[in-house]
Coordinates of C-alpha atoms and ligand atoms in Angstrom, one line a residue:
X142 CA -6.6 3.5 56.2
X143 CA -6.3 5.1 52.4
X144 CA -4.3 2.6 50.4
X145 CA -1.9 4.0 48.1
X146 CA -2.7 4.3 44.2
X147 CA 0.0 2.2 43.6
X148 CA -1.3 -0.3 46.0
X149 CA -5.2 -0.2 44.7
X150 CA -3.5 -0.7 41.1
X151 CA -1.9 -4.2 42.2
X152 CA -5.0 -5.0 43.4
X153 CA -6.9 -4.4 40.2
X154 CA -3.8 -6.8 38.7
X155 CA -4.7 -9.5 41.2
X156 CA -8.7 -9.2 40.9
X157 CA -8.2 -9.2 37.1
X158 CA -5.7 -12.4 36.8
X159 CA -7.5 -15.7 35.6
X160 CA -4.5 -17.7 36.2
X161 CA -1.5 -17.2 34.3
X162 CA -3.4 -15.1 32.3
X163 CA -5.0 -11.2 33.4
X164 CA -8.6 -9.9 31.5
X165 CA -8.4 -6.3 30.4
X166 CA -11.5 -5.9 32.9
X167 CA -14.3 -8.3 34.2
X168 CA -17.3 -8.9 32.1
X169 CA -16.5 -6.0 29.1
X170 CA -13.4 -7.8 27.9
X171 CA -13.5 -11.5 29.4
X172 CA -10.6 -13.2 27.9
X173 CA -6.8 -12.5 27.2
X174 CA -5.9 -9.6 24.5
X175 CA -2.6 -9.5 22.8
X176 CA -1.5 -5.7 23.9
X177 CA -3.3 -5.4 27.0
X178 CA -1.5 -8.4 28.4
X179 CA 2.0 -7.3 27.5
X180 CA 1.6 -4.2 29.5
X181 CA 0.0 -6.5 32.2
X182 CA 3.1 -8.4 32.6
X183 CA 4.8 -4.3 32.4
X184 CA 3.1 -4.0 36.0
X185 CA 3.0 -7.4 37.4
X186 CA 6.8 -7.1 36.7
X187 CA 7.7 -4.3 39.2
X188 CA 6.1 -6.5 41.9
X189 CA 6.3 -10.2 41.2
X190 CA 8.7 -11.3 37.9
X191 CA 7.4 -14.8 38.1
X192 CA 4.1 -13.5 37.2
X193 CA 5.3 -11.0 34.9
X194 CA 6.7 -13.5 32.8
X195 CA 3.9 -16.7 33.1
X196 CA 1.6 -13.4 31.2
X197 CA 3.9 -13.1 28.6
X198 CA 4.3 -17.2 28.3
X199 CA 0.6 -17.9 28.1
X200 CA 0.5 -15.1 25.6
X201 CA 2.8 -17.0 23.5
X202 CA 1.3 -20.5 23.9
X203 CA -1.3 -19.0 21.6
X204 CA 0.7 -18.0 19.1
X205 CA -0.3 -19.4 15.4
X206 CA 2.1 -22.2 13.5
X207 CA 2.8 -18.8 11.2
X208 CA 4.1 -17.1 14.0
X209 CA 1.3 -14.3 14.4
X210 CA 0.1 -13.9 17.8
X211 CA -3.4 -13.7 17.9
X212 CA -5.8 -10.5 19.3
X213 CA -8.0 -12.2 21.6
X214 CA -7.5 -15.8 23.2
X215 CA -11.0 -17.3 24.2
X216 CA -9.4 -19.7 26.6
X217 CA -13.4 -20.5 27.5
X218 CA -16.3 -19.4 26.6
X219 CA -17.6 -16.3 28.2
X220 CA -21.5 -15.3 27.0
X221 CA -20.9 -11.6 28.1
X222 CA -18.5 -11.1 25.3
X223 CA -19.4 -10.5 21.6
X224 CA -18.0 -11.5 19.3
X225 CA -16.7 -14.6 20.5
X226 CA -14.8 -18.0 19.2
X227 CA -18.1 -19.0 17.0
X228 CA -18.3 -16.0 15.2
X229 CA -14.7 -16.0 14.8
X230 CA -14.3 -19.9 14.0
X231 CA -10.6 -20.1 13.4
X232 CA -9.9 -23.6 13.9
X233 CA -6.8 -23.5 16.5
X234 CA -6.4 -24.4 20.1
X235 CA -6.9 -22.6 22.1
X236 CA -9.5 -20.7 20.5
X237 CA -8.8 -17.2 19.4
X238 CA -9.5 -14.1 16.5
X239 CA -8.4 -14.3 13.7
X240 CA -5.8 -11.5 13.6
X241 CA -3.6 -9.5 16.0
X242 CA -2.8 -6.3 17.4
X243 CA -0.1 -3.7 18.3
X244 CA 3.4 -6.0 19.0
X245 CA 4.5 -4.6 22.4
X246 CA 5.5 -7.4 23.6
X247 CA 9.4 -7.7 22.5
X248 CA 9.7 -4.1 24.0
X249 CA 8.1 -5.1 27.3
X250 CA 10.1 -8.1 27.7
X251 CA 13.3 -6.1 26.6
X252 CA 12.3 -3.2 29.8
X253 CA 11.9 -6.7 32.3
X254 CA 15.5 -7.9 31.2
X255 CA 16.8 -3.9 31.7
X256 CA 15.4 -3.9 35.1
X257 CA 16.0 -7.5 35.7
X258 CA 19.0 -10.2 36.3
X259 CA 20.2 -13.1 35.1
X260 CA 17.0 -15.2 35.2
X261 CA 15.3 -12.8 33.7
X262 CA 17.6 -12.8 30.6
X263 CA 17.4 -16.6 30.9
X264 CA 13.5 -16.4 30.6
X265 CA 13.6 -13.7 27.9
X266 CA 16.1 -16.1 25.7
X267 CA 13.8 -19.1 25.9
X268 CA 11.3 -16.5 24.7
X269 CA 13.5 -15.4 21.9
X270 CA 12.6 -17.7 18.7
X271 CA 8.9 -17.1 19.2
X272 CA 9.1 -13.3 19.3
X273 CA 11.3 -13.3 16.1
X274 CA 8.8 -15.6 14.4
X275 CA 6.1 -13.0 15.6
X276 CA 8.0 -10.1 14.0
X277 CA 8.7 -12.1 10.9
X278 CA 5.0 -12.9 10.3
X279 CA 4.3 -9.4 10.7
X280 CA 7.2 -8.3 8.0
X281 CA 5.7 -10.8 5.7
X282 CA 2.0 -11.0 6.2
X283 CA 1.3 -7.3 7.0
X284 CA 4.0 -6.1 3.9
X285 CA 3.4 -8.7 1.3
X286 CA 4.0 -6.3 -1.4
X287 CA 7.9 -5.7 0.4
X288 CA 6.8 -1.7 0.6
X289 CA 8.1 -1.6 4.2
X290 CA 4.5 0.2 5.1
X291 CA 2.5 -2.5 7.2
X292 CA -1.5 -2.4 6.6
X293 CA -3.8 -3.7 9.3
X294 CA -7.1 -6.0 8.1
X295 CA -9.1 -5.2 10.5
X296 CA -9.5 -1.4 12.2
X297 CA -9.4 -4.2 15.9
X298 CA -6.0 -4.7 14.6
X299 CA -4.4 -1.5 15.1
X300 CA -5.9 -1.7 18.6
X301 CA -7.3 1.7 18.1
X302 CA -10.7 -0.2 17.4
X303 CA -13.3 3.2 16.1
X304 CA -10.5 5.8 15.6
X305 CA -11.4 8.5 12.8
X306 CA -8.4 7.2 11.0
X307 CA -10.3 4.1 9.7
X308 CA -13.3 6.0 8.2
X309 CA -11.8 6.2 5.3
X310 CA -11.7 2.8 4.8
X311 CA -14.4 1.5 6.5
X312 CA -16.7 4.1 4.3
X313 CA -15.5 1.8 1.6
X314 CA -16.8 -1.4 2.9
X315 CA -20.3 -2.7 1.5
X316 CA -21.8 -4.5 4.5
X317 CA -22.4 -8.1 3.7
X318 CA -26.1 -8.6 3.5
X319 CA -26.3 -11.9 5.8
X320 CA -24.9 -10.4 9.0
X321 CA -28.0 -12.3 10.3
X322 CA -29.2 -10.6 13.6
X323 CA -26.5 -10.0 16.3
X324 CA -26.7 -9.2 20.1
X325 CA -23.6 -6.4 21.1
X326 CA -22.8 -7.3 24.6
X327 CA -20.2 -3.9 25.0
X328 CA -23.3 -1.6 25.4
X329 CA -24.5 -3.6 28.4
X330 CA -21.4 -2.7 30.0
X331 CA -20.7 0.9 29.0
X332 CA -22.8 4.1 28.1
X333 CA -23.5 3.2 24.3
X334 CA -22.2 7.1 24.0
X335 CA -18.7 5.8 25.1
X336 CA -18.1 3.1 21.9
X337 CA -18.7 3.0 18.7
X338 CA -21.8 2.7 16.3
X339 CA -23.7 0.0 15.2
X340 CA -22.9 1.0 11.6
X341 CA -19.0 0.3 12.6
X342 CA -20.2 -3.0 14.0
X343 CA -21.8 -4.2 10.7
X344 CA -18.2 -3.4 9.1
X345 CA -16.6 -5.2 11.8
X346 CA -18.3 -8.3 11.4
X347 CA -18.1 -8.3 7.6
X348 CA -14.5 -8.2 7.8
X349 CA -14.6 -11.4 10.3
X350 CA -17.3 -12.7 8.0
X351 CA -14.5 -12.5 5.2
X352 CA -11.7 -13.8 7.8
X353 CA -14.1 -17.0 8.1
X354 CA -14.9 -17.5 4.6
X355 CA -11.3 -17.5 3.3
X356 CA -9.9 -19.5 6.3
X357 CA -8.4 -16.9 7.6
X358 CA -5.8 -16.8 5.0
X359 CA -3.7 -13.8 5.4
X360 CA -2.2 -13.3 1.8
X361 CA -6.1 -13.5 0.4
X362 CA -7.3 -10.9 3.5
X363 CA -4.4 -8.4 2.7
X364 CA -5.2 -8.9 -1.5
X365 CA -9.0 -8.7 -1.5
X366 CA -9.8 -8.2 2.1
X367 CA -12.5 -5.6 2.9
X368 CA -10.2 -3.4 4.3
X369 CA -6.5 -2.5 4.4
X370 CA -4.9 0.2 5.6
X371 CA -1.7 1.5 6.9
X372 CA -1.6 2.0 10.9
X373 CA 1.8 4.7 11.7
X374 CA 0.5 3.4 15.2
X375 CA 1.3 -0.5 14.6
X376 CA 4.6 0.9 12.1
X377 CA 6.2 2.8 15.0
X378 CA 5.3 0.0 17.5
X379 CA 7.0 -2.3 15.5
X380 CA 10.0 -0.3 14.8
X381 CA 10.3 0.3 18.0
X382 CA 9.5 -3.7 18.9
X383 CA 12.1 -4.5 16.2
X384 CA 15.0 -2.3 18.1
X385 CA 14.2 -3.6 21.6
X386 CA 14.2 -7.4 19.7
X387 CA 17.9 -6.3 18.4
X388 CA 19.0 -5.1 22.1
X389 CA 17.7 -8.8 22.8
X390 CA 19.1 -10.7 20.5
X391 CA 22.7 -9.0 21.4
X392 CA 22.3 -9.7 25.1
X393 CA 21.5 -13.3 25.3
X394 CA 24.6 -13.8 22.2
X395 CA 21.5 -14.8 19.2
X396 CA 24.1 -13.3 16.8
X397 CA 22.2 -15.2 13.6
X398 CA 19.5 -13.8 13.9
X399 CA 21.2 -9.5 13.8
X400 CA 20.9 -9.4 10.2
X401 CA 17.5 -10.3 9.8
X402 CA 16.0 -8.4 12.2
X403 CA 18.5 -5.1 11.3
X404 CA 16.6 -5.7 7.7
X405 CA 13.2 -5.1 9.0
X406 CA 14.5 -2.1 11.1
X407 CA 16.2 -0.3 7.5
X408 CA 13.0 -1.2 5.7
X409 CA 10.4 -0.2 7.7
X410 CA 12.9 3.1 8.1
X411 CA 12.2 3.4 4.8
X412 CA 8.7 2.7 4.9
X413 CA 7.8 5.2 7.1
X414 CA 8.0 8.4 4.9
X415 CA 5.3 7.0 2.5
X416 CA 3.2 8.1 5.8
X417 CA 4.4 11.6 6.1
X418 CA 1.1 13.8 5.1
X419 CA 2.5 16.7 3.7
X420 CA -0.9 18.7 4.0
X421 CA -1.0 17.8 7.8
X422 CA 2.7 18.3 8.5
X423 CA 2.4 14.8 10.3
X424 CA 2.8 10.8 10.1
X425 CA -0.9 10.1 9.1
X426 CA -3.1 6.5 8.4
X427 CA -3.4 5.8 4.7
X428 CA -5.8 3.7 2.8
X429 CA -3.5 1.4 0.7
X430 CA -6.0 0.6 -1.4
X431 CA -6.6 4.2 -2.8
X432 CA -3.9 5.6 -1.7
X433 CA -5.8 8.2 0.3
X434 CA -4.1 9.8 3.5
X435 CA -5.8 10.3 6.9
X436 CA -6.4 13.7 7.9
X437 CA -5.4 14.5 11.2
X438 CA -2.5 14.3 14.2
X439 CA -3.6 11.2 16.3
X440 CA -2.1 9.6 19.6
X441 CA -0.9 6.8 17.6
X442 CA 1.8 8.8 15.1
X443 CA 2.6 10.7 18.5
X444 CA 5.2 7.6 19.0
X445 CA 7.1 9.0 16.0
X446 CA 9.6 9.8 18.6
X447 CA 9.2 6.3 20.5
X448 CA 10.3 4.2 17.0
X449 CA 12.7 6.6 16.2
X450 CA 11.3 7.4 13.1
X451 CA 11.6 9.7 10.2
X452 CA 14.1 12.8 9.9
X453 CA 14.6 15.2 12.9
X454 CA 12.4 17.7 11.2
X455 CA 10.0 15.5 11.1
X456 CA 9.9 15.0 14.4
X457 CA 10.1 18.3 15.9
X458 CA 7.2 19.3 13.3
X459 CA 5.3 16.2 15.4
X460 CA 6.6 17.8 18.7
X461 CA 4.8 20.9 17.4
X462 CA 2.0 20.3 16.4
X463 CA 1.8 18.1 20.1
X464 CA 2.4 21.6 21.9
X465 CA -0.5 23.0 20.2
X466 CA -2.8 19.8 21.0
X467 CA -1.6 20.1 24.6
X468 CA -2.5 23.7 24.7
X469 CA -6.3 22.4 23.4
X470 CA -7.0 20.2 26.1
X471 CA -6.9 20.2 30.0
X472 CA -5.1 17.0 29.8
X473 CA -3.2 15.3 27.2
X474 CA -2.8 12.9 24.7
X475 CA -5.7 12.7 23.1
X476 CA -6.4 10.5 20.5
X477 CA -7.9 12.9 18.0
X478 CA -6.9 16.1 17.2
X479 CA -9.4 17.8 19.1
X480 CA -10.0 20.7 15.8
X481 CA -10.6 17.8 14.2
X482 CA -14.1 17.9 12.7
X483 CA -14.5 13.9 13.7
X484 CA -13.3 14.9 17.2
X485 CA -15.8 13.1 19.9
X486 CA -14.3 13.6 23.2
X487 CA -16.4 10.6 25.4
X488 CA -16.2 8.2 22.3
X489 CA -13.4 5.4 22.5
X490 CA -10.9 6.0 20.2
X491 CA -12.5 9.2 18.6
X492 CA -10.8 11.5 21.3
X493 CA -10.1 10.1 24.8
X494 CA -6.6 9.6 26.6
X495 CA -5.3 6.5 26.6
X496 CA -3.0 5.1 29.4
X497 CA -0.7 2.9 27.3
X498 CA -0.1 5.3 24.4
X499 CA 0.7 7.9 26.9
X500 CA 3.1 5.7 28.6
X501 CA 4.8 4.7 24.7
X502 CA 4.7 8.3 23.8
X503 CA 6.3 10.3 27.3
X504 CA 8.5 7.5 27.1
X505 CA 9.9 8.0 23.3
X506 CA 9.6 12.2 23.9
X507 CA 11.9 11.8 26.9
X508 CA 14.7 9.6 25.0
X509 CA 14.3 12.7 22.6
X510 CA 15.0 15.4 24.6
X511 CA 11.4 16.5 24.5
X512 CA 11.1 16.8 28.6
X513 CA 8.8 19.3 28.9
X514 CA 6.3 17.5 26.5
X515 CA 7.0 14.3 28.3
X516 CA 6.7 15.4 31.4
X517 CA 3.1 17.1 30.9
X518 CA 1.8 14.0 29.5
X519 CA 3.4 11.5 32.4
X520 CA 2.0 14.1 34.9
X521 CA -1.3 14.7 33.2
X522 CA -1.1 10.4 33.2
X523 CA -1.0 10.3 36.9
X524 CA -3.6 13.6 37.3
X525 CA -6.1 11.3 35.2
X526 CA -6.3 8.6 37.5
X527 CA -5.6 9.9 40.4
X528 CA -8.8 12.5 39.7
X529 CA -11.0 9.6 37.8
X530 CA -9.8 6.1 38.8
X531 CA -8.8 3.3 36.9
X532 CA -10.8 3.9 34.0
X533 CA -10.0 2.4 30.3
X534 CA -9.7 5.9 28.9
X535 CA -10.6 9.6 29.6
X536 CA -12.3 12.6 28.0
X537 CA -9.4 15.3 27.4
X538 CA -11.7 18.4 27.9
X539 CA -12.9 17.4 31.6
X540 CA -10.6 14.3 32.9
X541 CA -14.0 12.4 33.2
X542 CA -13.2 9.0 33.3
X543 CA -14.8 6.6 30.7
X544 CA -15.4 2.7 29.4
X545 CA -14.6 -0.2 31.6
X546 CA -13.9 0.2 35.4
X547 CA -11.0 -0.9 37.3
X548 CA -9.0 -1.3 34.0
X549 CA -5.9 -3.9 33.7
X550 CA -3.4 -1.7 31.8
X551 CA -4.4 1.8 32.9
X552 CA -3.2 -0.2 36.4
X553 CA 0.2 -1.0 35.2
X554 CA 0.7 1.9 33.4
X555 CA 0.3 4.2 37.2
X556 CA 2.4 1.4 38.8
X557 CA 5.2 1.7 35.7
X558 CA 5.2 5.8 35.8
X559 CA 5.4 6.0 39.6
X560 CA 8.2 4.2 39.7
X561 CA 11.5 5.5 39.1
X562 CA 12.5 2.8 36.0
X563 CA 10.8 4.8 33.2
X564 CA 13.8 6.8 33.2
X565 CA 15.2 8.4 29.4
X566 CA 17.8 6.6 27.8
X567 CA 19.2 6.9 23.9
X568 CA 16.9 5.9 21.3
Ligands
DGY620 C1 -13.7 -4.7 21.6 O1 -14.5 -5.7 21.6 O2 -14.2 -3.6 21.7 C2 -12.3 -4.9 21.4 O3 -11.6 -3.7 21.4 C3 -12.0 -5.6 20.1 O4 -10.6 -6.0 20.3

């Protein structure tokens, strides 16, 4: 008997759940990461809420005294992984890095309560004080300066780990000269073709290297860190994290906390023009230390629409340009603009489709009014998986699928655009 897609993707859910917790996918990615665990609970919650919400909860237990919510939780030790808690040595329990990653989780929790009932809204109140204490250490930590532009530490951060928008940046990094020898365990699992180079690897470490010296103290990484630059990915995913936090706050009756978190919105409203790249005709990275834009259209300033950011005309400039990047490739989003000179279609974050950002991006088109778009990229979505599995990404110019196998999020993503819930609503 052929099981359903749908089917085969709980499945991956259930083989990937460690107990309150769900990997990304056995062996490459052993433990419990920040984003990838949000949209986790996104699938588990179309099938078993209970579930759904323990993902979320766990997430949370490892959230810092500061409020920041931590990238990776090493809730034991796992010798196919690298880098892992000794490198990373930040002194909290449980064990985890040392900074965090795109803050999807106040918008997944605000889709459960939309599709949910009264326990839901119960679950998603006792939630409420540590999400607002995650957005607030992101508004202070990541914009210490009050710019309303966020900068990420670490390219690992923005989630979009090798992405050409952090060359600039990572050019800029002198690679500490003690690395000591290190043993990657990602190239064991995947074609070494398929992630990215050893000479990004020596700049990823020095930044943890810097992390560890400084006690991971995040006024002195965002000062004099090794690297700091401005994500439009983790800017629109807050927005858009911020807005669904608001919608939050209003239904459970957390009046007192409105004006703060209508604060961040206007600001970061604000913020978001210092990323408009004139010469691109797009929301582009920036290196806040020089100042210096990234070049090109990526996946990540594709959710323009999703925060609801900028001025119309910007975002029907985005919408163009996205026609034109459809018309590229056989299947869309990619995550570089494929005339990009840095375009590698097989490499990571250098070109492949990504499940999740799709989803964020048909998602924020549709509210929009930008169904055909949408629609090409949910159907394209589906296409992808449906030709190539449940891969962790796939090359836009053949639909091959690429990185780790039977993949966590790219499960919960099919099981959250076959449904009918992803349905348009106002921004
Ligand atoms: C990895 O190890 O490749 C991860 O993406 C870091 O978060």
């Amino acid at each position: 008997m052929t099981r359903s897609l749908d089917d085969q993707a709980l499945e991956i859910l259930r083989a990937n759940d460690r107990g309150g917790y769900t990997v990304p996918t056995a062996r490459l990615y052993p433990y419990q990461w920040n984003w990838d665990s949000a949209f986790a609970a996104l699938g588990f919650s179309f099938v078993d809420r209970d579930r759904a919400w323990a993902e979320i909860e766990t997430l949370f237990d490892a959230q810092w005294p500061d409020g920041m919510v931590p990238h990776i939780i090493f809730r034991r030790n796992d010798p196919d992984y690298f880098p892992g808690p000794d490198i990373w040595q930040t002194n909290v329990d449980p064990p985890t890095s040392g900074h965090s990653q795109p803050p999807v989780a106040s918008s997944i929790v605000y889709e459960m309560v939309e599709r949910g009932d009264a326990s839901d809204l119960a679950r998603a109140h006792a939630l409420l004080p540590k999400l607002i204490a995650y957005h607030r250490w992101f508004h202070t930590a990541r914009d210490h300066q009050g710019t309303g532009v966020l900068g990420i530490v670490h390219p690992w951060e923005s989630g979009r780990d090798n992405c050409p928008d952090w060359d600039l940046g990572m050019d800029r990094i002198e690679i500490a000269d003690d690395l000591g020898p290190y043993q990657r365990r990602d190239i064991g699992h995947v074609d070494p073709a398929e992630r990215p180079q050893p000479a990004q690897y020596d700049r990823y470490l020095t930044i943890i290297k810097f992390g560890r010296e400084c006690g991971w103290n995040h006024a002195e990484l965002a000062r004099n860190g090794p690297f700091w630059m401005a994500d439009p990915g983790i800017q629109f995913i807050l927005m858009r994290a911020d807005r669904d936090l608001l919608r939050l706050a209003q239904a459970v009756g957390e009046t007192a906390a409105i004006p703060e978190i209508e604060a961040w919105i206007a600001h970061l409203e604000d913020g978001c023009q210092q990323l408009w790249n004139p010469d691109a005709g797009a929301f582009c990275a920036k290196d806040l230390r020089t100042g210096t834009f990234s070049p090109c259209l990526t996946n990540a300033a594709m959710l323009a629409h999703y925060a609801g950011a900028g001025t119309e005309g910007q975002r029907q400039r985005m919408a163009e340009t996205a026609r034109r990047v459809v018309d590229d490739v056989a299947f869309a989003f990619p995550s570089w603009d494929p005339r990009g000179s840095a375009f590698e279609s097989r490499r990571y974050w250098r070109g492949p489709i990504w499940a999740v950002v799709n989803y964020m991006i048909q998602k924020g088109l549709a509210e929009h009014g930008e169904t055909r778009l949408a629609d090409r990229i949910k159907t394209d979505t589906l296409a992808l998986i449906a030709r190539s599995g449940f891969c962790e990404y796939f090359d836009p110019l053949t639909g091959d699928g690429l990185g780790g196998r039977d993949f966590t999020w790219t499960a919960a993503i099919h099981i959250a655009l076959s449904s009918d819930a992803t349905t348009a609503r106002a921004a």
